[in-house]
XYZ file of C-alpha atoms in Angstrom:
662
model
C -33.471 5.328 -0.524
C -32.450 6.334 -4.037
C -35.318 6.364 -6.523
C -34.774 5.102 -10.059
C -37.360 4.899 -12.770
C -37.485 2.136 -15.351
C -35.308 4.193 -17.674
C -32.680 5.016 -15.090
C -33.682 8.480 -13.965
C -31.965 9.267 -10.701
C -33.150 11.618 -8.005
C -32.245 12.309 -4.417
C -34.807 11.090 -1.957
C -35.457 12.817 1.362
C -33.731 9.869 3.044
C -30.637 10.305 0.838
C -30.462 13.971 1.745
C -30.874 13.217 5.430
C -28.187 10.539 5.409
C -25.782 12.795 3.479
C -26.017 15.560 6.034
C -25.817 13.041 8.898
C -22.552 11.722 7.479
C -24.013 8.286 6.721
C -24.674 8.349 2.976
C -21.925 5.816 2.255
C -22.770 5.337 -1.430
C -23.264 8.983 -2.284
C -21.316 8.520 -5.545
C -24.369 6.768 -6.951
C -26.256 10.099 -6.939
C -23.704 12.909 -6.841
C -21.557 13.679 -9.849
C -22.395 13.231 -13.543
C -24.537 10.226 -14.515
C -25.468 9.173 -18.033
C -29.202 8.534 -18.000
C -32.463 9.059 -19.808
C -35.203 11.356 -18.607
C -38.597 11.746 -20.292
C -37.263 9.604 -23.129
C -34.307 11.843 -23.804
C -30.685 10.774 -23.391
C -28.403 13.036 -21.443
C -26.552 13.516 -18.168
C -27.839 14.342 -14.695
C -25.407 16.530 -12.728
C -25.625 16.810 -8.905
C -23.275 18.742 -6.651
C -23.143 20.019 -3.081
C -22.383 23.771 -2.914
C -24.341 25.281 0.024
C -22.710 28.714 -0.137
C -23.156 29.252 -3.851
C -25.439 31.910 -5.283
C -25.828 29.935 -8.501
C -24.365 26.811 -10.057
C -24.142 25.805 -13.710
C -22.312 23.284 -15.824
C -19.699 24.917 -18.049
C -18.868 22.579 -20.911
C -16.793 22.539 -24.043
C -20.082 22.265 -25.901
C -21.537 25.466 -24.433
C -18.414 27.605 -24.734
C -17.656 27.121 -21.031
C -20.641 29.291 -20.121
C -22.391 27.634 -17.216
C -25.307 30.032 -17.292
C -26.504 28.212 -20.424
C -26.889 24.996 -18.413
C -27.896 26.162 -14.963
C -28.573 23.699 -12.158
C -31.486 24.100 -9.795
C -31.257 24.052 -6.008
C -32.946 20.920 -4.612
C -35.641 22.055 -2.181
C -34.754 21.677 1.509
C -31.529 19.862 0.607
C -28.958 21.927 2.477
C -27.225 23.261 -0.619
C -27.505 20.468 -3.184
C -27.887 21.506 -6.815
C -29.020 19.239 -9.650
C -30.052 19.337 -13.289
C -30.426 17.259 -16.416
C -28.635 18.291 -19.613
C -30.056 16.829 -22.794
C -27.707 15.312 -25.343
C -24.697 15.590 -23.045
C -22.727 12.388 -23.632
C -19.792 10.234 -22.624
C -16.464 12.044 -22.745
C -17.882 15.584 -22.689
C -15.628 18.042 -20.831
C -17.188 19.998 -17.987
C -16.657 21.941 -14.801
C -19.092 23.381 -12.322
C -19.439 27.148 -12.712
C -20.089 28.514 -9.253
C -20.859 32.107 -8.412
C -19.920 32.730 -4.805
C -21.517 35.151 -2.362
C -18.662 37.564 -2.998
C -19.511 37.572 -6.713
C -16.507 35.519 -7.754
C -16.863 33.126 -10.680
C -15.308 29.769 -9.882
C -14.694 26.809 -12.199
C -14.366 23.568 -10.291
C -13.808 19.977 -11.323
C -16.476 17.557 -10.156
C -15.699 16.230 -6.638
C -17.593 13.065 -7.575
C -16.384 12.902 -11.159
C -15.325 9.416 -12.352
C -13.288 10.592 -15.344
C -10.884 13.494 -15.835
C -8.780 15.128 -18.475
C -5.133 14.068 -18.734
C -2.990 16.540 -16.855
C -2.022 19.375 -17.260
C -5.664 19.919 -18.300
C -8.046 19.999 -15.379
C -11.618 19.524 -16.537
C -13.813 16.589 -15.599
C -15.235 14.355 -18.325
C -18.569 12.653 -18.370
C -17.720 9.039 -17.646
C -19.244 5.755 -16.588
C -18.211 2.910 -14.286
C -21.087 0.659 -15.271
C -21.153 -2.234 -17.699
C -17.813 -3.960 -17.131
C -18.169 -7.765 -17.107
C -16.003 -9.104 -14.307
C -14.336 -12.505 -14.413
C -12.985 -12.633 -10.828
C -15.925 -14.335 -9.149
C -13.778 -17.293 -8.008
C -11.261 -14.938 -6.395
C -13.928 -12.998 -4.524
C -15.636 -16.138 -3.292
C -12.485 -17.518 -1.721
C -11.091 -14.225 -0.420
C -10.485 -14.307 3.316
C -8.789 -12.060 5.847
C -5.009 -12.618 5.568
C -4.167 -13.039 9.264
C -3.128 -16.690 8.970
C -2.198 -16.540 5.313
C 0.895 -15.417 3.402
C 0.896 -11.759 2.436
C 3.845 -10.363 0.531
C 3.113 -7.055 -1.147
C 4.919 -5.483 -4.104
C 4.467 -1.712 -3.944
C 4.380 -0.050 -7.371
C 4.104 3.361 -8.947
C 2.551 2.585 -12.315
C 4.219 5.332 -14.330
C 7.782 4.567 -13.245
C 7.792 0.801 -12.889
C 8.297 0.301 -16.594
C 7.823 2.612 -19.558
C 7.652 2.094 -23.315
C 10.739 2.700 -25.423
C 9.583 6.236 -26.257
C 9.194 7.047 -22.547
C 5.390 6.983 -22.562
C 3.326 5.123 -20.012
C 1.866 1.684 -20.352
C -1.908 1.778 -20.068
C -3.803 -0.110 -17.402
C -4.724 -2.726 -20.020
C -1.162 -3.057 -21.336
C 0.197 -3.419 -17.840
C -1.922 -6.525 -17.364
C 0.195 -8.344 -19.965
C 3.502 -7.029 -18.624
C 3.109 -6.784 -14.868
C 1.121 -9.874 -13.931
C 3.556 -12.503 -15.287
C 6.380 -10.736 -13.450
C 4.505 -10.720 -10.145
C 3.663 -14.394 -10.486
C 7.264 -15.328 -11.314
C 8.577 -13.273 -8.416
C 6.184 -14.896 -5.934
C 4.351 -11.873 -4.544
C 0.818 -12.329 -3.226
C -0.409 -8.737 -3.599
C 0.209 -5.554 -5.538
C -0.174 -2.189 -3.882
C -0.675 0.729 -6.270
C 0.498 4.120 -5.105
C -2.424 6.579 -5.271
C -4.524 6.475 -8.453
C -7.128 9.078 -7.457
C -6.710 11.829 -10.043
C -3.959 14.299 -9.164
C -2.500 17.267 -11.041
C 1.234 17.105 -10.216
C 3.276 14.062 -11.219
C 5.872 14.549 -8.515
C 3.262 14.418 -5.732
C 3.011 10.694 -6.718
C -0.743 10.955 -6.227
C -0.620 11.976 -2.586
C -2.134 15.385 -3.363
C -5.380 14.514 -5.092
C -8.196 16.476 -6.654
C -10.528 13.646 -7.758
C -11.486 11.078 -5.139
C -13.640 9.019 -7.498
C -11.665 9.349 -10.747
C -8.876 6.903 -11.497
C -6.078 8.945 -13.013
C -6.376 9.251 -16.791
C -2.599 8.981 -17.197
C -3.028 5.269 -17.840
C -6.511 5.056 -19.346
C -10.145 5.021 -18.283
C -12.064 3.391 -15.445
C -12.882 0.174 -17.258
C -9.215 -0.201 -18.197
C -8.300 -0.159 -14.512
C -11.079 -2.669 -13.847
C -9.553 -4.910 -16.494
C -6.115 -4.779 -14.821
C -7.559 -5.635 -11.374
C -9.746 -8.360 -12.895
C -6.752 -9.954 -14.581
C -4.761 -9.782 -11.308
C -7.553 -11.565 -9.455
C -7.796 -14.235 -12.104
C -4.074 -14.813 -11.568
C -4.595 -15.084 -7.757
C -2.976 -11.714 -7.066
C -4.623 -9.389 -4.537
C -4.656 -5.638 -5.240
C -4.477 -2.841 -2.705
C -4.830 0.916 -3.266
C -2.938 3.649 -1.477
C -5.726 6.029 -0.432
C -5.248 9.530 1.004
C -8.087 10.887 3.181
C -5.788 13.052 5.269
C -5.391 16.056 2.971
C -5.959 17.343 -0.549
C -4.307 19.623 -3.087
C -4.902 23.379 -3.143
C -5.075 23.566 -6.956
C -7.718 26.030 -8.158
C -9.902 23.412 -9.878
C -9.984 21.162 -6.818
C -11.770 21.085 -3.467
C -10.207 24.164 -1.860
C -12.970 26.675 -0.973
C -15.109 24.754 -3.381
C -18.112 27.110 -3.376
C -16.197 30.214 -2.319
C -15.840 29.258 1.321
C -14.229 26.392 3.225
C -16.373 23.373 2.462
C -14.311 20.209 2.486
C -11.539 21.735 4.657
C -11.666 23.166 8.138
C -12.591 26.832 8.325
C -9.949 27.307 11.034
C -6.568 27.657 9.276
C -4.797 26.099 12.273
C -6.743 22.909 11.632
C -6.855 23.141 7.842
C -3.305 23.983 6.885
C -0.609 21.355 6.472
C 2.328 23.748 6.035
C 4.934 21.072 5.450
C 3.058 19.715 2.415
C 1.246 22.820 1.149
C -2.098 21.040 1.363
C -5.350 21.251 3.300
C -6.809 18.837 5.819
C -10.327 17.562 5.364
C -12.774 18.763 8.019
C -13.196 15.492 9.906
C -15.918 16.995 12.059
C -18.243 17.747 9.138
C -20.800 14.999 8.423
C -20.947 15.715 4.708
C -17.175 15.127 4.525
C -17.743 11.782 6.210
C -20.261 10.889 3.504
C -17.826 11.979 0.806
C -14.739 10.174 2.089
C -16.384 6.950 3.246
C -18.179 6.797 -0.095
C -14.800 7.154 -1.799
C -13.338 4.288 0.214
C -16.274 2.005 -0.504
C -16.298 3.069 -4.157
C -12.842 1.675 -4.818
C -13.713 -1.560 -3.036
C -17.114 -2.012 -4.636
C -16.773 -0.611 -8.159
C -13.140 -1.532 -8.824
C -12.925 -4.673 -6.644
C -9.818 -3.523 -4.772
C -9.040 -5.911 -1.912
C -8.183 -3.219 0.531
C -6.768 0.234 1.177
C -3.544 1.461 2.680
C -4.447 4.680 4.490
C -1.689 7.244 4.033
C -0.385 9.613 6.695
C -2.723 8.562 9.489
C -0.507 10.268 12.089
C -1.031 13.600 10.312
C -4.749 13.122 10.815
C -4.574 12.105 14.441
C -2.180 14.723 15.792
C -2.969 18.434 15.789
C 0.747 19.233 16.132
C 1.915 17.013 13.271
C 4.961 18.674 11.659
C 3.810 22.055 12.946
C 5.619 24.764 14.884
C 4.186 25.844 18.251
C 2.402 28.848 16.785
C 0.777 26.785 14.042
C -1.520 24.631 16.218
C -3.505 24.704 19.459
C -4.402 21.880 21.876
C -7.839 20.326 21.909
C -10.428 21.144 24.564
C -8.793 18.651 26.961
C -5.354 20.193 26.398
C -4.109 17.261 24.298
C -2.655 16.889 20.800
C -5.329 14.462 19.576
C -7.700 15.489 16.787
C -10.813 13.870 18.155
C -12.671 14.547 14.916
C -10.145 12.415 13.037
C -10.201 9.658 15.666
C -13.975 9.307 15.328
C -13.838 9.548 11.553
C -11.296 6.716 11.296
C -13.375 4.509 13.589
C -16.443 5.231 11.528
C -14.600 4.589 8.274
C -13.350 1.190 9.440
C -16.728 0.177 10.809
C -18.324 1.019 7.485
C -15.729 -0.791 5.403
C -15.800 -3.980 7.448
C -19.595 -3.915 7.554
C -19.648 -4.201 3.750
C -16.345 -6.032 3.210
C -15.389 -8.087 6.296
C -12.297 -9.506 4.597
C -10.886 -6.260 3.300
C -7.392 -5.079 4.207
C -7.383 -1.691 5.943
C -3.732 -0.836 6.663
C -2.713 2.315 8.494
C 0.513 4.138 7.863
C 0.807 5.358 11.438
C 4.269 6.495 12.421
C 3.810 7.286 16.110
C 3.143 4.967 19.047
C -0.589 5.585 18.901
C -2.198 2.751 20.839
C -4.711 0.182 19.572
C -4.499 1.077 15.894
C -5.618 -2.448 14.919
C -7.993 -2.980 17.817
C -11.734 -2.891 16.981
C -13.425 0.494 17.180
C -15.974 -0.817 19.733
C -13.067 -1.691 22.011
C -11.577 1.798 21.837
C -9.243 1.108 18.925
C -9.038 2.823 15.580
C -10.464 -0.256 13.855
C -7.817 -0.980 11.220
C -6.759 -4.570 10.741
C -3.140 -3.785 9.815
C -0.598 -1.184 10.723
C 2.705 -0.424 9.009
C 5.451 -1.206 11.492
C 7.422 1.994 11.145
C 9.415 1.263 14.287
C 10.716 -1.989 12.806
C 11.508 -0.223 9.534
C 13.389 2.664 11.146
C 15.370 0.465 13.525
C 16.217 -2.084 10.844
C 17.358 0.449 8.265
C 19.426 2.313 10.852
C 21.109 -0.948 11.749
C 21.874 -2.208 8.224
C 23.208 1.204 7.190
C 25.732 1.079 10.079
C 29.282 0.011 9.439
C 30.103 -3.599 10.373
C 32.515 -2.586 13.159
C 29.793 -0.580 14.953
C 26.908 -3.023 14.693
C 27.611 -4.741 17.987
C 26.773 -1.544 19.854
C 23.404 -1.316 18.080
C 22.341 -4.920 18.576
C 19.206 -3.765 20.431
C 17.853 -2.442 17.128
C 17.489 -6.066 16.057
C 16.104 -7.386 19.318
C 13.810 -4.613 20.545
C 11.217 -4.746 17.691
C 10.201 -8.251 18.671
C 9.152 -6.933 22.077
C 6.145 -5.228 20.495
C 5.794 -7.300 17.323
C 2.499 -8.775 18.491
C 0.898 -5.698 19.998
C -0.673 -4.846 16.659
C -1.284 -6.705 13.410
C 1.809 -5.465 11.646
C 3.000 -5.157 8.083
C 6.772 -4.679 7.623
C 7.291 -1.972 5.004
C 10.384 -1.255 2.922
C 8.515 1.349 0.966
C 9.064 4.105 -1.568
C 9.623 6.683 1.203
C 12.852 4.952 2.174
C 14.511 5.066 -1.270
C 13.975 8.655 -2.402
C 15.059 12.227 -1.604
C 18.664 11.374 -0.874
C 17.987 8.340 1.307
C 19.670 6.030 -1.259
C 18.358 2.751 -2.613
C 18.217 -0.290 -0.362
C 21.295 -1.702 -2.085
C 23.267 1.497 -1.790
C 22.422 1.822 1.916
C 24.494 -1.268 2.571
C 28.095 -0.746 3.775
C 31.079 -2.614 2.422
C 32.445 -3.657 -0.944
C 30.350 -4.311 -4.033
C 29.746 -7.991 -3.219
C 29.030 -7.172 0.438
C 26.331 -4.714 -0.573
C 24.475 -7.474 -2.408
C 24.993 -9.873 0.502
C 23.664 -7.191 2.842
C 20.551 -6.666 0.723
C 19.912 -10.394 0.615
C 20.222 -10.428 4.385
C 17.806 -7.483 4.799
C 15.159 -9.161 2.672
C 15.694 -12.450 4.437
C 15.364 -10.772 7.830
C 12.135 -9.131 6.692
C 10.660 -12.400 5.393
C 11.463 -14.324 8.573
C 10.358 -11.644 11.062
C 6.740 -11.792 12.277
C 4.369 -9.622 10.217
C 3.200 -9.319 6.624
C 5.681 -7.935 4.082
C 5.893 -5.008 1.658
C 8.734 -4.135 -0.721
C 8.902 -1.204 -3.085
C 9.611 -1.928 -6.728
C 13.271 -2.209 -7.666
C 14.395 -3.537 -4.349
C 13.933 -7.076 -5.602
C 16.799 -6.829 -8.112
C 19.004 -4.267 -6.398
C 18.105 -0.953 -8.029
C 21.393 0.864 -7.391
C 20.252 4.458 -7.727
C 17.403 5.634 -5.524
C 13.945 5.861 -7.071
C 13.888 8.276 -9.988
C 10.281 9.415 -9.815
C 10.040 10.421 -13.488
C 11.848 7.487 -15.149
C 11.343 3.753 -15.201
C 13.357 1.389 -13.042
C 16.801 0.518 -14.260
C 15.891 -2.783 -15.873
C 19.169 -2.587 -17.802
C 20.852 -3.679 -14.569
C 19.644 -7.182 -15.302
C 22.342 -7.320 -17.989
C 24.711 -7.748 -15.013
C 25.066 -11.030 -13.213
C 24.966 -9.581 -9.703
C 21.536 -8.044 -10.270
C 20.176 -11.152 -11.994
C 21.339 -13.183 -9.015
C 19.731 -10.722 -6.652
C 16.432 -11.044 -8.482
C 16.723 -14.840 -8.451
C 17.316 -14.703 -4.698
C 14.229 -12.554 -4.091
C 12.058 -14.865 -6.190
C 13.358 -17.933 -4.370
C 12.917 -16.254 -1.001
C 9.347 -15.219 -1.846
C 8.396 -18.707 -3.006
C 10.029 -20.201 0.076
C 7.877 -17.852 2.168
C 4.730 -19.030 0.349
C 5.611 -22.665 0.960
C 6.472 -22.423 4.683
C 3.512 -22.010 7.011
C 5.797 -21.233 9.919
C 6.520 -17.873 8.333
C 2.896 -16.710 8.282
C 0.365 -18.996 9.929
C 0.871 -17.620 13.457
C 2.103 -14.152 12.506
C 0.329 -12.169 15.182
C 0.826 -14.235 18.320
C 3.811 -15.122 20.492
C 3.040 -18.766 19.815
C 4.651 -18.406 16.413
C 8.038 -17.100 17.572
C 10.777 -18.000 20.003
C 14.301 -16.712 20.464
C 17.168 -19.140 20.338
C 19.758 -16.487 21.077
C 19.022 -12.763 21.080
C 22.208 -11.791 22.939
C 25.126 -12.475 20.584
C 25.927 -8.808 20.041
C 29.675 -9.411 19.760
C 29.281 -11.541 16.668
C 26.148 -9.696 15.437
C 24.223 -12.924 15.001
C 20.590 -13.509 15.896
C 18.886 -16.902 15.954
C 15.227 -17.703 16.470
C 12.429 -20.130 15.749
C 9.320 -19.628 13.626
C 6.427 -22.003 14.219
C 3.164 -23.011 12.638
C 0.332 -25.090 14.027
C 2.222 -28.284 13.165
C 5.513 -28.946 14.960
C 7.009 -30.478 11.819
C 6.864 -27.076 10.088
C 9.149 -25.350 12.603
C 12.023 -23.355 11.136
C 15.348 -22.573 12.846
C 16.787 -19.334 11.539
C 20.263 -17.866 11.922
C 21.220 -14.458 10.526
C 24.795 -13.190 10.549
C 25.103 -9.401 10.208
C 28.924 -9.297 10.036
C 31.174 -10.119 7.045
C 32.810 -12.971 9.015
C 32.218 -16.676 8.341
C 31.517 -19.173 11.129
C 32.229 -22.840 10.457
C 30.920 -24.031 13.820
C 28.285 -21.665 15.120
C 26.289 -23.436 17.813
C 22.577 -23.075 18.484
C 20.419 -24.868 21.009
C 17.537 -27.065 19.919
C 14.942 -28.985 21.903
C 14.940 -32.342 20.198
C 17.480 -34.900 19.005
C 17.728 -36.002 15.409
C 18.791 -34.543 12.083
C 18.289 -30.979 10.909
C 18.612 -30.062 7.255
C 19.291 -26.739 5.624
C 16.234 -25.647 3.593
C 17.405 -22.140 2.636
C 20.740 -20.369 2.493
C 21.316 -16.838 1.230
C 24.921 -17.711 0.312
C 24.086 -20.021 -2.572
C 26.199 -19.365 -5.650
C 23.103 -18.871 -7.801
C 22.165 -15.964 -5.520
C 25.624 -14.365 -5.813
C 27.082 -15.925 -2.703
C 30.231 -17.932 -2.117
C 28.468 -21.226 -1.541
C 29.195 -21.803 2.160
C 26.366 -24.273 2.740
C 25.301 -26.920 5.182
C 24.865 -29.423 2.391
C 24.567 -32.447 4.686
C 22.078 -33.034 7.474
C 23.308 -31.801 10.835
C 22.972 -34.220 13.733
C 21.928 -32.676 17.020
C 24.507 -33.200 19.774
C 23.589 -33.888 23.375
C 24.452 -31.049 25.732
C 22.745 -27.962 27.117
C 22.965 -24.883 24.924
C 20.790 -21.783 24.970
C 18.674 -23.409 27.720
C 17.963 -26.357 25.455
C 19.026 -29.980 25.803
C 20.726 -30.321 22.385
C 22.751 -28.181 20.043
C 23.717 -27.958 16.388
C 27.037 -26.897 14.806
C 26.091 -24.723 11.840
C 28.096 -23.086 9.090
C 27.172 -19.451 8.417
C 28.533 -17.378 5.580
C 29.651 -13.765 5.981
C 26.441 -11.693 5.889
C 24.550 -14.943 5.531
C 21.208 -16.375 6.537
C 20.656 -20.084 7.181
C 17.279 -21.718 7.700
C 17.042 -25.257 9.070
C 14.205 -27.719 9.561
C 14.152 -30.884 11.624
C 13.730 -33.971 9.468
C 13.451 -37.670 9.789
C 16.628 -39.526 8.681
C 16.999 -39.684 4.898
C 13.749 -37.827 4.399
C 13.944 -35.717 1.267
C 13.323 -32.013 1.777
C 11.623 -29.961 -0.938
C 14.276 -28.027 -2.807
C 14.121 -24.286 -3.003
C 11.832 -23.465 -5.931
C 12.242 -21.080 -8.845
C 15.479 -22.506 -10.214
C 14.541 -20.794 -13.449
C 14.723 -17.380 -11.767
C 18.450 -17.317 -12.400
C 17.619 -16.408 -15.953
C 16.758 -12.882 -17.054
C 13.434 -12.083 -15.339
C 12.906 -8.499 -16.299
C 9.268 -7.904 -17.363
C 8.589 -8.670 -20.985
C 7.204 -6.097 -23.367
C 3.529 -6.357 -24.219
C 4.312 -8.614 -27.176
C 6.049 -11.028 -24.841
C 9.569 -10.347 -26.047
C 12.352 -9.797 -23.606
C 14.092 -6.506 -23.890
């Protein structure tokens, strides 16, 4: 194990070196990189880097004129290419890169693969940093954290730089965001935040998906302890925090991982395996043990050091399939003649085993866009070992349907009914993510057909359908208030839209819907089993209406849900129910305060005797055009909890840091 003296000197043990090269050194960040320490009574920094093909390695710094030969590192004996050295009087914030002379004689300047702090782009050097010493206040959150299978999970996906900006167009810092973002999330009723990638990246418009620093939170918004503060504050407010993490590929920028020591090191040596031509990036070599140590350490680093509650793994399909977005001449089959990258399959299983070994209640969500089987099955049962998968099939079918004109929806009714056939094959999360509102795809609101008012009704319906469908939920920022223009990935959201009543009403609807979701166990307690769902009528294609039941463990929690996807009102739409008695409306998307016309079932509905939908009783229900109605069986005269968040009809745009409303 790692050896540390009383004054903090760090050195690689033989066991560390062995584990690193076996692919099992899962906390390698504790030794590799730049670490502030004291050796022989002198303060300084110990630098350690893996560069097996280098002729020499030094640390080029702003303090030595960027001449690495003045601070050369020594090869660690019998280490398989690890270099290390202690530099006296180096201190926090110092700029540095590794100066590597390759076997071809080329001088390379590389940022630290294990660096925890980086210059603000467009500058590319690493900085000496530290992730030690932050005093956390989230102990209560971490003690009570459990896997979310039978709990509500409603995720707000956010890109920190474009959610909200200061008046001069500059970014809020991590610390400042704590005062602006957290109250908004609580008011809106989300359970989790998901940050788009924060691992340091050079190009703003890659949104963090082409990284260069897998241990450095981007300096665009501050330093490591500032990010810790933001996460800590979220946890203290009972908000979970997920990180979008990208192990599938990395940027080709000269200071990054590409041919790190003059030869392929982190990437495959075979260009057919390494190149991702559609993205201009390089794939990690998933067959190399040292890459396993690097990537799994990165995953655990964000969970351990920053207290993230889980990771969303980006572009898993691109890792699994050798032919992903490639032309026939750009890939070759595996040894069995298939398209599977077996290296990646085994890596993902190993990653998930490691994460759940240390953090059994973590969220590990795969963005997997094919029909790859057993994504959320345990690795020891032949699965990939994730505990959640983005339901891309549901997303694609649903968006195709809601973008279709009203007169053609009847012919596409199967897009509403087919997803439930496989809804319980995996543990699913239903994403309406950033990818669906950018690059000409239009915003969610603008996807909707019809007149102005019908667009808002359609968006209310889409979000209502998502909330009531089995699976956890994710919505990209702006969708909650009806961002009209698709995501502008360099500017903040159009908060000025909240000056208009329709958008304020839309925001009020989303808040009420989210809080309704939190309050109703039937919408999440049996999310991943057939026991929690039953069709009432899946076959009303002519009228484009679906009706179904959501159940919890207690029969009294059962919800009866009707969704009308046509702009036609029904004053007497009949659904079958099993039991006699009264049924009361507990949610209606057509409330006036949400921007609707107010076609409500404002009195309890008495079940009538007579077979309907293979049930012994039926209810006559009013449904608004493009409306959703949710009913619950009640005892006579029993008061039902009103929909919460009445105050959400007021302006709910996020306040500035001083608490004033803009």
